[in-house]
Coordinates of C-alpha atoms in Angstrom, one line a residue:
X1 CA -19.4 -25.5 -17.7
X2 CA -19.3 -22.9 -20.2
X3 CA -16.7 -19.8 -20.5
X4 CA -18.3 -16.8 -18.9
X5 CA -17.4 -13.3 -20.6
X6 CA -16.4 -10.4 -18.5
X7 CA -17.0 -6.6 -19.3
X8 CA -16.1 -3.9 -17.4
X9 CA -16.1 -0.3 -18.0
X10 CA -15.1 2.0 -15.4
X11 CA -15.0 5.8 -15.4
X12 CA -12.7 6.9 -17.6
X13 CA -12.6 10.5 -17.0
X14 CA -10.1 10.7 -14.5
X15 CA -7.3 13.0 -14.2
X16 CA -4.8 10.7 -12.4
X17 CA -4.9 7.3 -12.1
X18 CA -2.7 4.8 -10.8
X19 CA -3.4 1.8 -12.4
X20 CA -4.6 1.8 -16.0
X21 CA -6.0 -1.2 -17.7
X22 CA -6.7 -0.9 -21.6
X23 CA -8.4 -3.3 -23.3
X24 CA -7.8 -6.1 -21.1
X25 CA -8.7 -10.0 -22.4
X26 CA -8.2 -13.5 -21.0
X27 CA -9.3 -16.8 -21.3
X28 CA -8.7 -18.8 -18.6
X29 CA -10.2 -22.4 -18.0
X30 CA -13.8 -21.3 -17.8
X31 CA -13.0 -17.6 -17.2
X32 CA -13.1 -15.2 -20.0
X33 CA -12.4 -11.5 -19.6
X34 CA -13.6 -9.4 -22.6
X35 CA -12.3 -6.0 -23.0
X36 CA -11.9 -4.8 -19.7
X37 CA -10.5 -1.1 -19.4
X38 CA -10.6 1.2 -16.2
X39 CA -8.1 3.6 -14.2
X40 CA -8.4 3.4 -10.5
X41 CA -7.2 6.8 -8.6
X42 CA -5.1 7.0 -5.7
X43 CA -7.5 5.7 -2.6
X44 CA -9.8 3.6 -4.3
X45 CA -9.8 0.4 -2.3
X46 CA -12.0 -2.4 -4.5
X47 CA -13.0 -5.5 -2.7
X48 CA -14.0 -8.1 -5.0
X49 CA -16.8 -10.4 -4.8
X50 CA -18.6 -13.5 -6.6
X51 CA -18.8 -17.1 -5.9
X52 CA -15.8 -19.3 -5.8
X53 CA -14.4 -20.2 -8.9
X54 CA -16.2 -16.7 -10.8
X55 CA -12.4 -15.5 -11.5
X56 CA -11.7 -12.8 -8.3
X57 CA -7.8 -14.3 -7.7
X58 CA -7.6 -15.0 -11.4
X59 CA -8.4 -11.5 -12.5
X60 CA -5.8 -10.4 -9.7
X61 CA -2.8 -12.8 -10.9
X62 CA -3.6 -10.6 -14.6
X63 CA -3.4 -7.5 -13.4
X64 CA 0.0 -8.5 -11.2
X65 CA 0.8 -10.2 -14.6
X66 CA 1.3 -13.2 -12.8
X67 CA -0.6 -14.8 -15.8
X68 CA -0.3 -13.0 -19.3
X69 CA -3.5 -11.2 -20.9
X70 CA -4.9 -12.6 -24.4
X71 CA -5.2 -8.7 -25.2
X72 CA -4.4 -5.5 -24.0
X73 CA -2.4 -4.0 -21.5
X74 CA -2.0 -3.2 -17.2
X75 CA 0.2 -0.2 -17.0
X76 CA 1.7 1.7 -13.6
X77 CA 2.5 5.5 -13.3
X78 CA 6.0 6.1 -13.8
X79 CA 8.2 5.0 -10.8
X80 CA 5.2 3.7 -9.0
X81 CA 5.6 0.0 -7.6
X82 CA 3.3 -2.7 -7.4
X83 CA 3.1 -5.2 -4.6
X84 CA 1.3 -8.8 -4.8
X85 CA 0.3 -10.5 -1.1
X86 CA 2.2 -13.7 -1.9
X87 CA 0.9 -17.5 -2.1
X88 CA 4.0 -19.6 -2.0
X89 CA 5.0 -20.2 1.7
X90 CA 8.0 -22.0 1.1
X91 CA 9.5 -19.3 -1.7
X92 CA 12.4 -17.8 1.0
X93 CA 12.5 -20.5 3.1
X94 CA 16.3 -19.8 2.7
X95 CA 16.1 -16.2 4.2
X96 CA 15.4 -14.5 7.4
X97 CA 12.5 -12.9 8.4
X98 CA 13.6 -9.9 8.1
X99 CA 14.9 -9.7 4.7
X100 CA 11.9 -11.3 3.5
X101 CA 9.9 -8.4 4.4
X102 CA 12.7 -5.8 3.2
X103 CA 12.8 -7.9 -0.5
X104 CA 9.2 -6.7 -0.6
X105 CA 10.6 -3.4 -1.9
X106 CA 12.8 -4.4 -4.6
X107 CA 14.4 -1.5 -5.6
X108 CA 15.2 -0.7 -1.9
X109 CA 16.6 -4.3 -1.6
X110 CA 19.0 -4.0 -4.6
X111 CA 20.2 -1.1 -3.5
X112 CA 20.8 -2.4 -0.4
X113 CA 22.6 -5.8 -1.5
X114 CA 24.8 -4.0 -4.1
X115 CA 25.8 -1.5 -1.6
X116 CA 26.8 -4.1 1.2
X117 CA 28.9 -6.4 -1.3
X118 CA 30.9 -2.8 -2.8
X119 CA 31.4 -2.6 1.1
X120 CA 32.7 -6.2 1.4
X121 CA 35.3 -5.9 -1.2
X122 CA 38.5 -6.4 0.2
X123 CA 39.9 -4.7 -2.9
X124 CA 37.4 -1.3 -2.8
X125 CA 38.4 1.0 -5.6
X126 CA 38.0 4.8 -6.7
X127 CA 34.9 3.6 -8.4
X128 CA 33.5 1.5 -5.8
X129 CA 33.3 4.7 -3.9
X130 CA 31.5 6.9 -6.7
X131 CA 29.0 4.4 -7.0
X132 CA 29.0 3.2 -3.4
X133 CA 28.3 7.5 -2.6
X134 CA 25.5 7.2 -5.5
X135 CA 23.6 3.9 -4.0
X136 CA 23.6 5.8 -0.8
X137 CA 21.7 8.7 -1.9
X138 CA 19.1 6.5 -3.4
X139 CA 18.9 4.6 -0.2
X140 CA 18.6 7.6 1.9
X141 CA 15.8 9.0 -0.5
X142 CA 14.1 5.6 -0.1
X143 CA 14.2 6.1 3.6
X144 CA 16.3 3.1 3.3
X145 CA 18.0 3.6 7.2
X146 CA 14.2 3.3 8.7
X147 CA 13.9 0.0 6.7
X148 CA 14.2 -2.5 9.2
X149 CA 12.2 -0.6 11.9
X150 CA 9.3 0.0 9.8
X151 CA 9.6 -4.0 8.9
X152 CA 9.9 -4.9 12.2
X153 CA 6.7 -2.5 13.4
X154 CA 4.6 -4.6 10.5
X155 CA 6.1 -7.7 11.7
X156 CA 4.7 -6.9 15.4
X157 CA 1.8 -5.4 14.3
X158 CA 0.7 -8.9 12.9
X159 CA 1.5 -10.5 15.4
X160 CA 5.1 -11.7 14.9
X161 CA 7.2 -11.2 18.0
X162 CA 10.4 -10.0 17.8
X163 CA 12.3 -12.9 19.0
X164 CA 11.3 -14.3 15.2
X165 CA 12.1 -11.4 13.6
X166 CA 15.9 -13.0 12.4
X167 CA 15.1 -16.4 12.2
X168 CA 15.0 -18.4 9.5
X169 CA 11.6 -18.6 7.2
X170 CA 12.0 -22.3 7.0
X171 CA 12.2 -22.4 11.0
X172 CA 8.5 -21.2 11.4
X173 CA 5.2 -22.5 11.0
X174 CA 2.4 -21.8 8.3
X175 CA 0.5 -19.9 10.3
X176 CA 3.2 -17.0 10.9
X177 CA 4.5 -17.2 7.2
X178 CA 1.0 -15.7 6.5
X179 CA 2.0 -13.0 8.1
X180 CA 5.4 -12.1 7.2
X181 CA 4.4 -12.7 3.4
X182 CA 1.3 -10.1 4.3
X183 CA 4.1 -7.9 6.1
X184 CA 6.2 -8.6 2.3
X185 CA 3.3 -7.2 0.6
X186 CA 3.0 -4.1 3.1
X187 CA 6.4 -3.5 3.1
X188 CA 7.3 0.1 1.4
X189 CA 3.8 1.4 1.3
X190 CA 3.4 0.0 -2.3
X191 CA 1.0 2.7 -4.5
X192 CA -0.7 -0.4 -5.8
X193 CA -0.8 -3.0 -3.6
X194 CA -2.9 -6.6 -4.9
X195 CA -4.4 -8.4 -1.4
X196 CA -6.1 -11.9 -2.4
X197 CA -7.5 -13.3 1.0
X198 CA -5.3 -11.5 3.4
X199 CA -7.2 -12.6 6.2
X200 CA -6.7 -15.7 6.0
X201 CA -5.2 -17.7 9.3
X202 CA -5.2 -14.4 10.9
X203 CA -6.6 -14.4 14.9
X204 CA -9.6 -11.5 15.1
X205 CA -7.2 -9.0 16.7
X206 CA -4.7 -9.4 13.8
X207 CA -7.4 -9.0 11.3
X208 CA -8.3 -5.2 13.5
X209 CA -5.1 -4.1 13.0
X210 CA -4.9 -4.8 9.4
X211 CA -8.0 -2.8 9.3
X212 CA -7.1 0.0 10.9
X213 CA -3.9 -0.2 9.0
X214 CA -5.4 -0.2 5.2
X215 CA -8.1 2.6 6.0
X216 CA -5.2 4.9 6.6
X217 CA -3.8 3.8 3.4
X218 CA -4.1 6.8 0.3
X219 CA -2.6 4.0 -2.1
X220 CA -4.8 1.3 -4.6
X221 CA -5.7 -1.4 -3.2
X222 CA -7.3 -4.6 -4.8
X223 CA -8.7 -6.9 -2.6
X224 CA -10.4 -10.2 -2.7
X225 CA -12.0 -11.5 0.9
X226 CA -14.9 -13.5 2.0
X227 CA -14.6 -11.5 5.1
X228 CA -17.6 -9.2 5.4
X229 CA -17.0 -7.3 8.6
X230 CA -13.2 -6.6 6.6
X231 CA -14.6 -5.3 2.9
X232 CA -17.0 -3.1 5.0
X233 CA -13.9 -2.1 6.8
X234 CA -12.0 -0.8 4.4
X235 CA -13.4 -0.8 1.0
X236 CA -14.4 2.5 -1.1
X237 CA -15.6 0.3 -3.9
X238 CA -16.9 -3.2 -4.9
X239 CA -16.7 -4.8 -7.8
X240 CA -19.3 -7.8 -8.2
X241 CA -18.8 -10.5 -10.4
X242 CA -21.9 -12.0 -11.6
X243 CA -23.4 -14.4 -14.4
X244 CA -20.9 -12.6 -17.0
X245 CA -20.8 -9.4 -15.4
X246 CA -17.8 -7.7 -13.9
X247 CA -19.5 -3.9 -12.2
X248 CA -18.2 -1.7 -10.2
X249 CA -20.3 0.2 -7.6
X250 CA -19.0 3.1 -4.9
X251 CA -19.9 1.5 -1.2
X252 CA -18.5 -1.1 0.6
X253 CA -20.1 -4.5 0.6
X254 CA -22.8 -4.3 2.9
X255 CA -24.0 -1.4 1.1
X256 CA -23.7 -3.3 -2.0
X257 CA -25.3 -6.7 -0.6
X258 CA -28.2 -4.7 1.0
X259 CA -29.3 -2.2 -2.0
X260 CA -28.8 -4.8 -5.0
X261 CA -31.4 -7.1 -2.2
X262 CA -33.9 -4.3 -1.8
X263 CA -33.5 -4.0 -5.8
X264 CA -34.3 -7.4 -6.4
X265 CA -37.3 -7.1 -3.9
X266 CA -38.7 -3.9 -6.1
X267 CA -38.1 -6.3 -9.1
X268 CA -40.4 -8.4 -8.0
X269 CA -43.5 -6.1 -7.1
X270 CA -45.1 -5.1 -9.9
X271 CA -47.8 -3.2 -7.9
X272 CA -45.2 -0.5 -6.5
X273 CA -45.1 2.3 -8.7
X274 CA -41.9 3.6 -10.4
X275 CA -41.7 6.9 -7.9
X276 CA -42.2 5.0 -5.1
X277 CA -39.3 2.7 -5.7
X278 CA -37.2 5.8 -6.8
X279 CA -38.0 7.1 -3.2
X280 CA -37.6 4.0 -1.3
X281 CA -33.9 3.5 -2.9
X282 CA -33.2 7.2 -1.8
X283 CA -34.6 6.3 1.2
X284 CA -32.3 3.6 1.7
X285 CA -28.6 5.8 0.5
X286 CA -29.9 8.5 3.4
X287 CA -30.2 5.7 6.5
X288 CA -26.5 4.0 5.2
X289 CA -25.1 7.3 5.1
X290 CA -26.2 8.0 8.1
X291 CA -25.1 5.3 9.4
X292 CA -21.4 5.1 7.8
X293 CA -21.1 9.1 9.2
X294 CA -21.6 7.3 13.0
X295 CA -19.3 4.7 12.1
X296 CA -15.9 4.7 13.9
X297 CA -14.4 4.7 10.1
X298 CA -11.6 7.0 8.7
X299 CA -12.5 10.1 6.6
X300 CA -11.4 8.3 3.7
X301 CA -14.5 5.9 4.3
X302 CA -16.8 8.2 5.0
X303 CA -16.5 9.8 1.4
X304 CA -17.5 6.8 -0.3
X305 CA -21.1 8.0 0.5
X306 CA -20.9 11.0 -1.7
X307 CA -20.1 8.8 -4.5
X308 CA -23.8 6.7 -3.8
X309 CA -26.6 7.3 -6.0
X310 CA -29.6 5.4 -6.9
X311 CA -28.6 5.1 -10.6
X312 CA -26.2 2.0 -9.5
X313 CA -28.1 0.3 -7.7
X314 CA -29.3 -3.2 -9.0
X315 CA -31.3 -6.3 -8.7
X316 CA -29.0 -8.8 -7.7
X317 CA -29.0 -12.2 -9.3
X318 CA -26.6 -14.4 -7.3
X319 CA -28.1 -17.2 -6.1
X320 CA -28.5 -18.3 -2.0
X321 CA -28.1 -21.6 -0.7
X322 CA -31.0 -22.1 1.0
X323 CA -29.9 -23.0 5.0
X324 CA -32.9 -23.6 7.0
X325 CA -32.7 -24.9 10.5
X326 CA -36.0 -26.2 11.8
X327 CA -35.7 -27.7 15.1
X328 CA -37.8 -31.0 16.2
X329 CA -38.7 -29.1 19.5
X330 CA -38.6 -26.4 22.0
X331 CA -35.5 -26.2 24.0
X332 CA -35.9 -26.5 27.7
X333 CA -34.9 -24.7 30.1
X334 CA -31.9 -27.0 31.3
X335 CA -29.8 -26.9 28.3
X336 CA -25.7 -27.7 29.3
X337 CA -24.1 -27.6 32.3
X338 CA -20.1 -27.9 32.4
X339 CA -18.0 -28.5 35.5
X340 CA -14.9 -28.4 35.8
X341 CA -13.7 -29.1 32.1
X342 CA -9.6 -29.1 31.8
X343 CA -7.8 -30.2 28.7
X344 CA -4.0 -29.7 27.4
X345 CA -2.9 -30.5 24.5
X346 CA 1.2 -31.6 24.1
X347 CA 1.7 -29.5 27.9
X348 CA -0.2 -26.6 26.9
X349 CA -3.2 -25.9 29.1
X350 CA -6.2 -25.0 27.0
X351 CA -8.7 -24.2 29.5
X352 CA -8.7 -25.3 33.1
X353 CA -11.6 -25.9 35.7
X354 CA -14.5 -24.5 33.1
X355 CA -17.8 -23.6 34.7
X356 CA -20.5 -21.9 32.8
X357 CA -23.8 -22.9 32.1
X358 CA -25.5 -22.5 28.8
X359 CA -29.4 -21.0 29.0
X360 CA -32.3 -20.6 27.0
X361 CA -31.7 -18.9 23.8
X362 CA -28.2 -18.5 24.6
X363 CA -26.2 -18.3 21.5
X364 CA -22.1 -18.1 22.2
X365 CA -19.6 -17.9 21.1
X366 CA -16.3 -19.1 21.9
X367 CA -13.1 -17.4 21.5
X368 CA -9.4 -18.0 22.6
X369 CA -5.7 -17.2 21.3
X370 CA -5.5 -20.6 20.8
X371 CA -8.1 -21.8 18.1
X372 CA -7.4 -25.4 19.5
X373 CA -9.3 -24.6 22.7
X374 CA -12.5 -24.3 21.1
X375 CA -11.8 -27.4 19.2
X376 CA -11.2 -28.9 22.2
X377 CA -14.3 -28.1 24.2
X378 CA -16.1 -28.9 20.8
X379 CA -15.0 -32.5 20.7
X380 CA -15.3 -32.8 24.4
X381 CA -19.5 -31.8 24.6
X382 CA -19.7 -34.3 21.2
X383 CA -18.5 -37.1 23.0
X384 CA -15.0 -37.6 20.8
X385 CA -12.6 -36.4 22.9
X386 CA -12.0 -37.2 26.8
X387 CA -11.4 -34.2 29.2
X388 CA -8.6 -34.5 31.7
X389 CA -10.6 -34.0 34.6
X390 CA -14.9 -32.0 35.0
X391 CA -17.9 -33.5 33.6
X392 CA -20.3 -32.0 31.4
X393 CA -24.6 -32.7 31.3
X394 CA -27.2 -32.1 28.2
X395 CA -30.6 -31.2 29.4
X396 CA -33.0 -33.9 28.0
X397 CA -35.3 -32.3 25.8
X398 CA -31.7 -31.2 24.0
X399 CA -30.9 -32.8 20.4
X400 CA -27.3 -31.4 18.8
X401 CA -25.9 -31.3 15.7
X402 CA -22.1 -31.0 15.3
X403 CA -20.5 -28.8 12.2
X404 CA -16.3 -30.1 13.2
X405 CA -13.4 -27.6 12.5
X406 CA -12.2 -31.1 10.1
X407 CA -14.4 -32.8 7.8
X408 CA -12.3 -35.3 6.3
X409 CA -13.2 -38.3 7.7
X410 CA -16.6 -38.0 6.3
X411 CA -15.6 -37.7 2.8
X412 CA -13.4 -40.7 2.8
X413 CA -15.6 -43.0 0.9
X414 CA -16.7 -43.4 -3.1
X415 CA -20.2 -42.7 -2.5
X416 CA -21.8 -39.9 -4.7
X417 CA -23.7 -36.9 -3.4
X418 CA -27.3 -39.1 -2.8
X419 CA -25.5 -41.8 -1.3
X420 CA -23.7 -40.0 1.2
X421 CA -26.7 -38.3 2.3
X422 CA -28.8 -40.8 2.7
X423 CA -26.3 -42.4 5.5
X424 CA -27.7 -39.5 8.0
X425 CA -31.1 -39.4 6.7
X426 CA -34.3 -41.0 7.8
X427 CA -36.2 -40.8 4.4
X428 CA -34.1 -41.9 2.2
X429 CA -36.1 -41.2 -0.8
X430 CA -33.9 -39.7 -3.4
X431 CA -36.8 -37.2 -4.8
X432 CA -36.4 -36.4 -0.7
X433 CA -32.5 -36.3 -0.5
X434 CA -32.3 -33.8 -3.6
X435 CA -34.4 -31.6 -2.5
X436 CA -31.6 -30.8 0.7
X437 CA -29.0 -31.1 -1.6
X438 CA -30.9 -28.5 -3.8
X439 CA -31.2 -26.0 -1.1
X440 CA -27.5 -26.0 -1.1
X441 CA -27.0 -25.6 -5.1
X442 CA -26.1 -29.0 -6.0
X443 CA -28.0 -29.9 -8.9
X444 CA -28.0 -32.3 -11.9
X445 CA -24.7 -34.2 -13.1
X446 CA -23.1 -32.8 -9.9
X447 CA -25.2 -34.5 -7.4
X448 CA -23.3 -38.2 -9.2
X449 CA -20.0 -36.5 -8.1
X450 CA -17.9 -38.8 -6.0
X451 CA -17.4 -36.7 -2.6
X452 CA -14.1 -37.8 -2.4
X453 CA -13.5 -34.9 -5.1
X454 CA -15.3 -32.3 -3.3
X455 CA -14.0 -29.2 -2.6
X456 CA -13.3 -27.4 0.7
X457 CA -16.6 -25.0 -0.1
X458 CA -18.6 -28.1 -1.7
X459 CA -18.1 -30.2 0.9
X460 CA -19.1 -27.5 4.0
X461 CA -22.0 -27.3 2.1
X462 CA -22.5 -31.3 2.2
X463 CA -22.4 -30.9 5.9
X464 CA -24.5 -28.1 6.3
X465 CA -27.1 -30.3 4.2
X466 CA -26.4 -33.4 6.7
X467 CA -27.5 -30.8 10.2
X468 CA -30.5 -29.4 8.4
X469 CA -31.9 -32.6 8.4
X470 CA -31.2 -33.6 12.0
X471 CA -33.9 -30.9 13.4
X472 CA -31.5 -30.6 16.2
X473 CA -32.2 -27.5 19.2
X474 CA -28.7 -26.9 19.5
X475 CA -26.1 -26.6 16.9
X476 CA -22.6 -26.6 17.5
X477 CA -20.5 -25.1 14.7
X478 CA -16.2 -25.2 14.8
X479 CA -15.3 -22.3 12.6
X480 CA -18.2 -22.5 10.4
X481 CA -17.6 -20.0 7.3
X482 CA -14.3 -22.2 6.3
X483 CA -14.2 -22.9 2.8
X484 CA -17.3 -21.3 2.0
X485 CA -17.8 -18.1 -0.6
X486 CA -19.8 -14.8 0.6
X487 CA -23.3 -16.6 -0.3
X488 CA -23.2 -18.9 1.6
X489 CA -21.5 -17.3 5.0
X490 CA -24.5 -14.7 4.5
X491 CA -26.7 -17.4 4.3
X492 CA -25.6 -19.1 7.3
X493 CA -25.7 -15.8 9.1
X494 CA -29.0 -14.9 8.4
X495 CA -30.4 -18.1 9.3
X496 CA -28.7 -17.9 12.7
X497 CA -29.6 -15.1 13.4
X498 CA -33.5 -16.0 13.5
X499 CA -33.1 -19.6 14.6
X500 CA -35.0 -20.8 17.5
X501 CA -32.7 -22.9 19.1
X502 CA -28.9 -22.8 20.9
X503 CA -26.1 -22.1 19.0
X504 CA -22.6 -22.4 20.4
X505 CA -19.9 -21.8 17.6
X506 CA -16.6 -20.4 16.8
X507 CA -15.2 -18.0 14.3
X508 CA -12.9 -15.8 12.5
X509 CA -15.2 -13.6 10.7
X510 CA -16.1 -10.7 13.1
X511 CA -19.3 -9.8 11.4
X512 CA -20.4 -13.4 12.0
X513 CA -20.1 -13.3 15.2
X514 CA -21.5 -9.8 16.0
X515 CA -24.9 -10.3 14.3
X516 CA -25.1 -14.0 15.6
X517 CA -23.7 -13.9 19.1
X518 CA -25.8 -12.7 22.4
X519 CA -22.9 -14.0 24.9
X520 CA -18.8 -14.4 24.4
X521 CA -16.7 -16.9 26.1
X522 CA -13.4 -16.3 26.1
X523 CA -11.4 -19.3 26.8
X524 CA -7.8 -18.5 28.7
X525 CA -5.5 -21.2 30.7
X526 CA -6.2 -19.5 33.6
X527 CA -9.7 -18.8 33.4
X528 CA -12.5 -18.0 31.8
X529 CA -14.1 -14.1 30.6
X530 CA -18.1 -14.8 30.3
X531 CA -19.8 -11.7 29.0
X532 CA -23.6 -10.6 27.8
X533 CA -22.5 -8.3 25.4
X534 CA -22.2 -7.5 21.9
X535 CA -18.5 -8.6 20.1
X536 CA -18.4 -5.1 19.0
X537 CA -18.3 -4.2 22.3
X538 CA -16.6 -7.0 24.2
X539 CA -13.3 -6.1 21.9
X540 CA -13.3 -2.1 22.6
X541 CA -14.0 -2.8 26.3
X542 CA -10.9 -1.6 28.5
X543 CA -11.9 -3.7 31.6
X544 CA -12.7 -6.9 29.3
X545 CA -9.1 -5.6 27.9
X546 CA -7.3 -5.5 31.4
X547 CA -8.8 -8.8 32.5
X548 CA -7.7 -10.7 29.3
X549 CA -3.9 -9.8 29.7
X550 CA -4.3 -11.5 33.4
X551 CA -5.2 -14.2 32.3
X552 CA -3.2 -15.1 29.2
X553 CA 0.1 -14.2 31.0

């Protein structure tokens, strides 16, 4: 693959800017930036978007200067402090929970240590105490005697409960070092704070209150997500990376996906006269305006639609895997029927005595505050995994197709991209197989790759290519936009939306599952909540909201 050059100019004109960036080079395996200089002001929020492997987390580790430039410079306002969302789960393994988030703030936390060990001396001199009275007018400047309740309100606030909040690091799982190393990162109110995937592993509700909390935020923020429903969320700006090309555009990224689309459209007419496209663009700013205004977003938000004008607005050239669904015949009317399902897993009940039965055109999705309960159910309706007591009963005009939360055992072989797919195909002509694999971008030398090498996102898109050509009525998909870049989860959702068939699925990314879903089924030990509702809805709901804390208690 060839290096790809990078060049960015943003508005220079500012009169305060937080972070400045002069100049700015870097070669990096196949990543080159070339010359990059912008200054961001306080409140820009920038989510950053491009396939995987484009550069977003490199181009963040620069700016951190977590890896050094080739040229130029990244430079801070004086006295202002810079915050990275860390990577490394097993970095304070050796400290509390606590003082993991309060090293966050490192000038607050060497203030801190060096003022406990002056007051640990058993020998504490006339100097100790001049410089003991000057660390504790820094601290109290530094609103250093809030500290630990402002850590510990982050710490709940994503979901950490305060029971954890002076244990050990090293005592707790993956899943809830996430969020104390996203609490880290908060920590302080940082005035440039660097976010790559903060999403990640984080339930739906945790994911709301981390929106809620970075719309209030008046700081920089750099963020790279493949969560849609979270750029839109929060983002003033998006920077696309594309085929050489790092821009920058005011509007969050629906705005972004759905103008540089409607570009691309115009592109392509030649018939449609320059005026009329003008007008149609213009067109398009007023209705997404109008619609951000309605939104339930902050102020802040709202003023990224002064900042919209036709001028940015391009034809996009990212390419879509093409996901098609075509199913081998009309759903009846009897499509599943569960009685009675109950499964635990290691004593935990998961879901006990489920009933619900799934109709015609029912697409639903499952939620729980256990992700393994949807797995569960999943494996159950698939045949791999036994219930402890119910049964369950496809109609018989149903054929399914099964997208599992883990892939692995699929990939476990040395076959290349044609071989493996021709185990779950009937034609087995390779001109045949090629053509699936092409839909999904896999093209020339890469279709000999071993899949054994795969990546996460190559090989989702292996199994996407292995349902499409099952023509199945019903799909069943575990967590489906895992490992995939923003391509090919709007892909997926697009063609979900319009498919003719079932779909029962579960998910972490809320737009997902508000644009795909017609039903929610929330799955509790002690019951379920079955609703016919928008997610949107079902999550601002106060009875829905009552009803759930019954039944998780």
């Amino acid at each position: 693959m060839s290096a790809v050059n990078y060049s960015l100019q943003i508005d220079e004109a500012r009169e305060t800017a937080i972070c400045e960036v002069r100049g700015l080079s870097k070669s990096y395996r196949n990543f080159w930036l070339n010359d990059v200089s912008f200054k961001l002001e306080p409140g820009y929020i920038m989510g950053f978007v491009g396939r995987n492997g484009a550069g977003k987390s490199t181009f963040l580790r620069v700016i951190s200067k977590q890896l050094d430039p080739t040229r130029g410079s990244v430079t801070l306002g004086p006295g202002e402090r810079l915050s990275v969302l860390s990577q490394d789960h097993f970095a304070f393994d050796e400290h509390t929970v606590m003082d993991t988030v309060l090293m966050g703030h490192t000038t607050l936390w060497e203030v801190m240590s060096e003022k406990n060990a002056l007051y640990e001396k058993p020998d504490f001199s006339d100097a100790d105490g001049i410089r003991v009275s000057e660390l504790e007018e820094k601290f109290a400047e530094m609103e250093g005697w809030n500290a630990e309740s402002d850590a510990a309100n982050l710490l709940s606030g994503l979901g950490i409960a305060e029971e954890y909040h002076y244990s050990m690091m090293k005592d707790l799982s993956g899943k809830q070092k996430v969020r104390i190393l996203l609490a880290r990162a908060l920590f302080g109110q940082p005035d440039n704070l660097l976010l790559d995937e903060p999403t990640n592993d984080l339930d739906l509700e945790t994911v709301s209150w981390l929106e809620n909390y970075l719309s209030n935020s008046d700081h920089t923020i750099l963020v790279v997500s493949h969560d849609r429903h979270f750029l839109d969320s929060v983002c003033t700006h998006t920077v696309d990376i594309d085929f050489g090309k790092l821009q920058m555009f005011a509007g969050n990224y629906s705005f972004w996906y759905e103008s540089s689309q409607l570009a691309l459209r115009q592109q392509q007419n030649q018939n449609k006269k320059a005026e009329e496209k003008k007008k149609e663009l213009e067109e398009f700013i007023r209705r997404f305006s109008a619609n951000v205004a309605k939104s339930k977003q902050t102020t802040s938000r709202k003023k990224m639609i002064e900042k919209l004008n036709i001028e940015e607005i391009k034809p996009s050239s990212r390419r879509y895997p093409g996901i098609i669904f075509t199913p081998n015949r009309e759903p009846g009317n009897q499509i599943l029927e569960v009685k009675g399902l109950t499964k635990s897993i290691e004593g935990k009940v998961l879901f006990k005595d489920l009933n619900f039965n799934v109709e015609k055109d029912d697409k639903i999705v499952f939620i729980s505050r256990d992700p393994r309960a949807m797995t569960a159910l999943f494996q159950i309706i698939n045949g791999e995994e036994k219930p402890e007591a119910g049964t369950f009963q496809w109609g018989q005009t149903i054929t399914t197709t099964y997208l599992p939360l883990d892939n692995a055992k699929y990939f476990d072989s040395d076959y290349n991209l044609i071989d493996w797919l021709s185990q779950f195909a009937g034609d087995t002509n390779e001109v045949f197989l090629k053509g699936f694999l092409g839909r999904m971008l896999f093209s020339g030398e890469e279709l000999l790759k071993k899949v054994s090498v795969l990546s996460g996102g190559e090989k989702m898109r292996c199994m996407i290519s292995r349902m499409m050509l099952t023509d199945a009525n019903c799909l069943i998909l575990d967590t489906p936009t895992n490992h995939l870049d923003l391509e090919s989860i709007q892909a997926f959702n697009n063609t979900l939306q319009s498919f003719r068939g079932n779909v029962l699925f579960s998910s972490h990314d809320h737009e997902f599952i508000q644009t795909v879903a017609n039903r929610i089924i929330e799955l509790t030990p002690n019951g379920i909540i079955d609703k016919i509702m928008d997610y949107d809805d079902y999550i601002t709901d106060p009875t829905v909201a009552e009803l759930r804390e019954k039944l998780y208690k």
